[in-house]
GROMACS .gro file of C-alpha atoms in nm:
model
  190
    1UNK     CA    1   7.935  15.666   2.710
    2UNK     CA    2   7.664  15.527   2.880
    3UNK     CA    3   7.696  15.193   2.713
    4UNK     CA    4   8.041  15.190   2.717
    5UNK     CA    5   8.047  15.194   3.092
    6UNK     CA    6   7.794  14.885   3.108
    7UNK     CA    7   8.027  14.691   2.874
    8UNK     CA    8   8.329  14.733   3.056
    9UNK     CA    9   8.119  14.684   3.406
   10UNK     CA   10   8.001  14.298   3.268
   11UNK     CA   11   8.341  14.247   3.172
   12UNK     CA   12   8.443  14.303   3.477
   13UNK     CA   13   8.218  14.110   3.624
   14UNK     CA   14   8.280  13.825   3.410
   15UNK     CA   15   8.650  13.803   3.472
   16UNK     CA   16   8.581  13.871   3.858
   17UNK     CA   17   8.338  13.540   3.826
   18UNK     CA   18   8.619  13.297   3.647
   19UNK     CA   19   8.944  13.447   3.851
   20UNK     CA   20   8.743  13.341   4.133
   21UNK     CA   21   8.794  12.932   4.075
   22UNK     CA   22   9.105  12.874   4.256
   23UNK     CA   23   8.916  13.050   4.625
   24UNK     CA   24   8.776  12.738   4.817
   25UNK     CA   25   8.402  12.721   4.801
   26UNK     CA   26   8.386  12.772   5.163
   27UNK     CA   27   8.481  13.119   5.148
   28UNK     CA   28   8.311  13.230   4.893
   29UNK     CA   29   8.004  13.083   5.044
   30UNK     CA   30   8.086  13.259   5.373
   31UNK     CA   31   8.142  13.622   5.130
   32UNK     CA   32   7.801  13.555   4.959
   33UNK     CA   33   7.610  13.481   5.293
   34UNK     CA   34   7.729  13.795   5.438
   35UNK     CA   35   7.674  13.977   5.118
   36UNK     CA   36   7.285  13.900   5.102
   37UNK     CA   37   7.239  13.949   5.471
   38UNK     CA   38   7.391  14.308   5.419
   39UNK     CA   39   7.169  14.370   5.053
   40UNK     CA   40   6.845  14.288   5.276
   41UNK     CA   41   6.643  14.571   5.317
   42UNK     CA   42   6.586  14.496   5.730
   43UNK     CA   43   6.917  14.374   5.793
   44UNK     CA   44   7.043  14.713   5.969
   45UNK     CA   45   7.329  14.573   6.147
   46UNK     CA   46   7.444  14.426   5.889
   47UNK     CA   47   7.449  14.744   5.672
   48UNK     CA   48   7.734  14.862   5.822
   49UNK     CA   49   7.968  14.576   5.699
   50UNK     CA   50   8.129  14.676   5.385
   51UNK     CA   51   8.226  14.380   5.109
   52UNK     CA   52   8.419  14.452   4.795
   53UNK     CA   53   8.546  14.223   4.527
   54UNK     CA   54   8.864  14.354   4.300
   55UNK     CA   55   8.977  14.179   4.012
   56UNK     CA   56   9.286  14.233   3.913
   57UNK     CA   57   9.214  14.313   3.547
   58UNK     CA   58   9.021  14.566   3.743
   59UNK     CA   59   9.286  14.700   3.988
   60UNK     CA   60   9.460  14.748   3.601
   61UNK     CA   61   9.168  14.927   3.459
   62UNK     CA   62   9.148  15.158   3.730
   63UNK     CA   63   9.543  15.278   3.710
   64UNK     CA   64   9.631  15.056   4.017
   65UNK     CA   65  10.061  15.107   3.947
   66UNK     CA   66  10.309  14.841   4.051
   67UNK     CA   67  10.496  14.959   4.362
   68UNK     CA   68  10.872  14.982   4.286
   69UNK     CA   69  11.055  14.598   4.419
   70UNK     CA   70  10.674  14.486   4.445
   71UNK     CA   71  10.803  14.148   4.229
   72UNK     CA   72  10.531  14.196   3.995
   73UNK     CA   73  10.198  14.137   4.240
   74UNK     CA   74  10.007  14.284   4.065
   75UNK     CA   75  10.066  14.093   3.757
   76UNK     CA   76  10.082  13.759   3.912
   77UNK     CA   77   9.709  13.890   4.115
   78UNK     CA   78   9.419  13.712   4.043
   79UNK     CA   79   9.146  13.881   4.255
   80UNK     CA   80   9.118  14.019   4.642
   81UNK     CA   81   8.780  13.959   4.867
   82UNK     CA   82   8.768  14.210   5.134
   83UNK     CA   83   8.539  14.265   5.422
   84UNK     CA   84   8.512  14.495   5.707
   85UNK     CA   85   8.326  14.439   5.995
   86UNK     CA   86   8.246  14.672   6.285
   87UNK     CA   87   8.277  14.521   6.608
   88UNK     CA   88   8.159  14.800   6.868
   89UNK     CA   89   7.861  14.973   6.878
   90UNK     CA   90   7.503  14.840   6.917
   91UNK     CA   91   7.592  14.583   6.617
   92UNK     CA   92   7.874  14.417   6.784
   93UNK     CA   93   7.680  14.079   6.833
   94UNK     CA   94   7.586  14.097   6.456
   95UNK     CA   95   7.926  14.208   6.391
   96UNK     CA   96   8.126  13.889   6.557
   97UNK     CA   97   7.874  13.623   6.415
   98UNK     CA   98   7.982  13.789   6.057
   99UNK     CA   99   8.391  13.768   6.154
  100UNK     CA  100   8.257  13.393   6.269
  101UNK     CA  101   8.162  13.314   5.970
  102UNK     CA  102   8.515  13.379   5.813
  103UNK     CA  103   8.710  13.253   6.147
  104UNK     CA  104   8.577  12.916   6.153
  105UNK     CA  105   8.726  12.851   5.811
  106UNK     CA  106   9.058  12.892   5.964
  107UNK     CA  107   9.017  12.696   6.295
  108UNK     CA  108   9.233  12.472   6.391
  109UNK     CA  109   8.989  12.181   6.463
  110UNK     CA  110   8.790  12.218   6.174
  111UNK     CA  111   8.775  11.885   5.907
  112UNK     CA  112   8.896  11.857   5.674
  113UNK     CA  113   9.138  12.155   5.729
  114UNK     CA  114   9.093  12.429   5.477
  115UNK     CA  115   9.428  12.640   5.581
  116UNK     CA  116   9.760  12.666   5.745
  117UNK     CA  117   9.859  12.925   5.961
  118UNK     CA  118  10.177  13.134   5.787
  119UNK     CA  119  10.210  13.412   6.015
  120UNK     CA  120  10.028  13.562   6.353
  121UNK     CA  121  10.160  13.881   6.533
  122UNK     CA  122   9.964  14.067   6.792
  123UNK     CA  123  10.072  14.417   6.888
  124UNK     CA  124   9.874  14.678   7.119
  125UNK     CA  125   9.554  14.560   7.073
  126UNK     CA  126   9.557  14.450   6.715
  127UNK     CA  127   9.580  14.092   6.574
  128UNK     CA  128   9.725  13.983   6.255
  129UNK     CA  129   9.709  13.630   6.112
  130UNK     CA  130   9.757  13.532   5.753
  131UNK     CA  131   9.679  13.159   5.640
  132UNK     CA  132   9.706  12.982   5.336
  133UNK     CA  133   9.474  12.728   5.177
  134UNK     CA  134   9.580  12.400   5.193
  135UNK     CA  135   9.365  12.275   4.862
  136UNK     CA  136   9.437  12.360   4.578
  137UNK     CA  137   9.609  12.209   4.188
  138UNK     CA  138   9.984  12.234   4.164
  139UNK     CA  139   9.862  12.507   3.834
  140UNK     CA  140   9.615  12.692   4.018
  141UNK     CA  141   9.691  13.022   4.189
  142UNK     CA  142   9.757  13.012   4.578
  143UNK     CA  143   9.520  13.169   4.828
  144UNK     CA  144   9.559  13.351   5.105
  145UNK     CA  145   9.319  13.463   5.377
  146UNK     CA  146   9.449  13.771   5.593
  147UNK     CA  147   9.238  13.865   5.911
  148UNK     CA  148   9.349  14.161   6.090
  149UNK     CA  149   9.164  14.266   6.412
  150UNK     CA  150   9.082  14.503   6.713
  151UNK     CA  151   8.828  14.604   6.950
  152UNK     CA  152   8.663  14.803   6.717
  153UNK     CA  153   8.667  14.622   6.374
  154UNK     CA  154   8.817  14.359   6.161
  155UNK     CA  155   8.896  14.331   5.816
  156UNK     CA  156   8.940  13.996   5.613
  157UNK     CA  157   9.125  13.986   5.297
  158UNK     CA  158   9.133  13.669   5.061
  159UNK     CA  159   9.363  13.704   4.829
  160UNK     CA  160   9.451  13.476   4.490
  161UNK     CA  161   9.718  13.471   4.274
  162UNK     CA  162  10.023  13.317   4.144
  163UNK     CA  163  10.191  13.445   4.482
  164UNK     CA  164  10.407  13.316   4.765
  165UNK     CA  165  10.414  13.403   5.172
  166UNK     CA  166  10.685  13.647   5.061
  167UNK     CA  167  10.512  13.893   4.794
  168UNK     CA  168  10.223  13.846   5.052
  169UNK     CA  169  10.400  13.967   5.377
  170UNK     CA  170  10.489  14.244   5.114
  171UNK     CA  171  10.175  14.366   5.021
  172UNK     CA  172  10.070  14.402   5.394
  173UNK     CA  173  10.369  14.588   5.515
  174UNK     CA  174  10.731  14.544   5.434
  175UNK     CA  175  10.809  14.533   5.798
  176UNK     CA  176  10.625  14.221   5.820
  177UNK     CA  177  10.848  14.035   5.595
  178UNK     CA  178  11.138  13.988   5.828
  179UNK     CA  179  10.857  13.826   6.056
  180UNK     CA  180  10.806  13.518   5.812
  181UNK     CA  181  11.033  13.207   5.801
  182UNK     CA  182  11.006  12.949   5.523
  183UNK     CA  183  10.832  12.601   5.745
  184UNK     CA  184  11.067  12.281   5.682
  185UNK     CA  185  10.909  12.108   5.915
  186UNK     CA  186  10.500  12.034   5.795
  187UNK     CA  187  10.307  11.834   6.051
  188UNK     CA  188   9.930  11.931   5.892
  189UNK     CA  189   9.725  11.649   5.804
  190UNK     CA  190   9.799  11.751   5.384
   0.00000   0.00000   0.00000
């Protein structure tokens, strides 16, 4: 059983490592810094910052179901990067230069510009902004990196996959789809 188990985890692992290609290698670098400065033994506030990594063939392994009207997400899923940060407490300074690290990928002034801005709605306190990489193949899966935020924490999602804005907006909250319109007017610098 034992062995079993250690199969199906380097499988895993594998497929988590190829589904990754289409992510730019900005934010996986950012995911990986974070990740080692929260595995180091002396790195306390960083020990609080939790990072996960789902494949999809794992979401499937693990009995993740299809939502009914969910357009096939999880299907057309490649993988999902998630982070959450604290961002009160005695660790709040370590806790913003970690949500940095993700933000400045996103920023507005940053060249060459990694992502556009598809949505941002804040409500009482909480900030959602989703943004979509502007690199990337006409046959390689979108990306999309989701930073939701408070006073107290954040949490970053990067999601890839053969997706749109739509099935996106979905897997947040259905309520946010009547929040996105389709952009017919692009002004980035593609």
């Amino acid at each position: 059983m034992k062995q079993v188990f250690k199969i199906l985890v380097a499988m895993l692992a594998i497929v988590g490592a190829t589904s990754a290609q289409a992510q730019t290698k900005e934010f996986l670098e950012a995911f990986n810094q974070v990740k080692h400065l929260a595995g180091l033994p002396n790195s306390q506030g960083y020990k609080d910052i939790e990072l996960v990594q789902y494949p999809a063939e794992m979401l499937r392994t693990m009995g993740v179901k299809e939502l009914p009207n969910s357009q096939n997400i999880l299907g057309n899923l490649k993988v999902i990067y998630q982070v959450k940060i604290p961002l009160s407490g005695e660790n709040r300074r370590i806790g913003e230069s970690a949500y940095h690290r993700f933000y400045s990928l996103i920023h507005q002034s940053r060249k060459p510009k990694l992502y556009e801005q598809v949505m941002c709605q804040t409500t009482k306190g909480q900030e959602i902004s989703v943004y979509e990489a502007i690199r990337k193949k006409s046959n390689q899966p979108s990306e999309f990196i989701i930073l939701i935020r408070n006073n107290e924490k954040a949490l970053i999602c990067d999601i890839v996959g053969y997706l749109d804005v739509k099935r996106i907006m979905n897997m947040l909250s259905p309520e946010l789809k009547n929040y996105v319109k389709e952009d017919t007017l692009s002004i980035s610098n593609k």
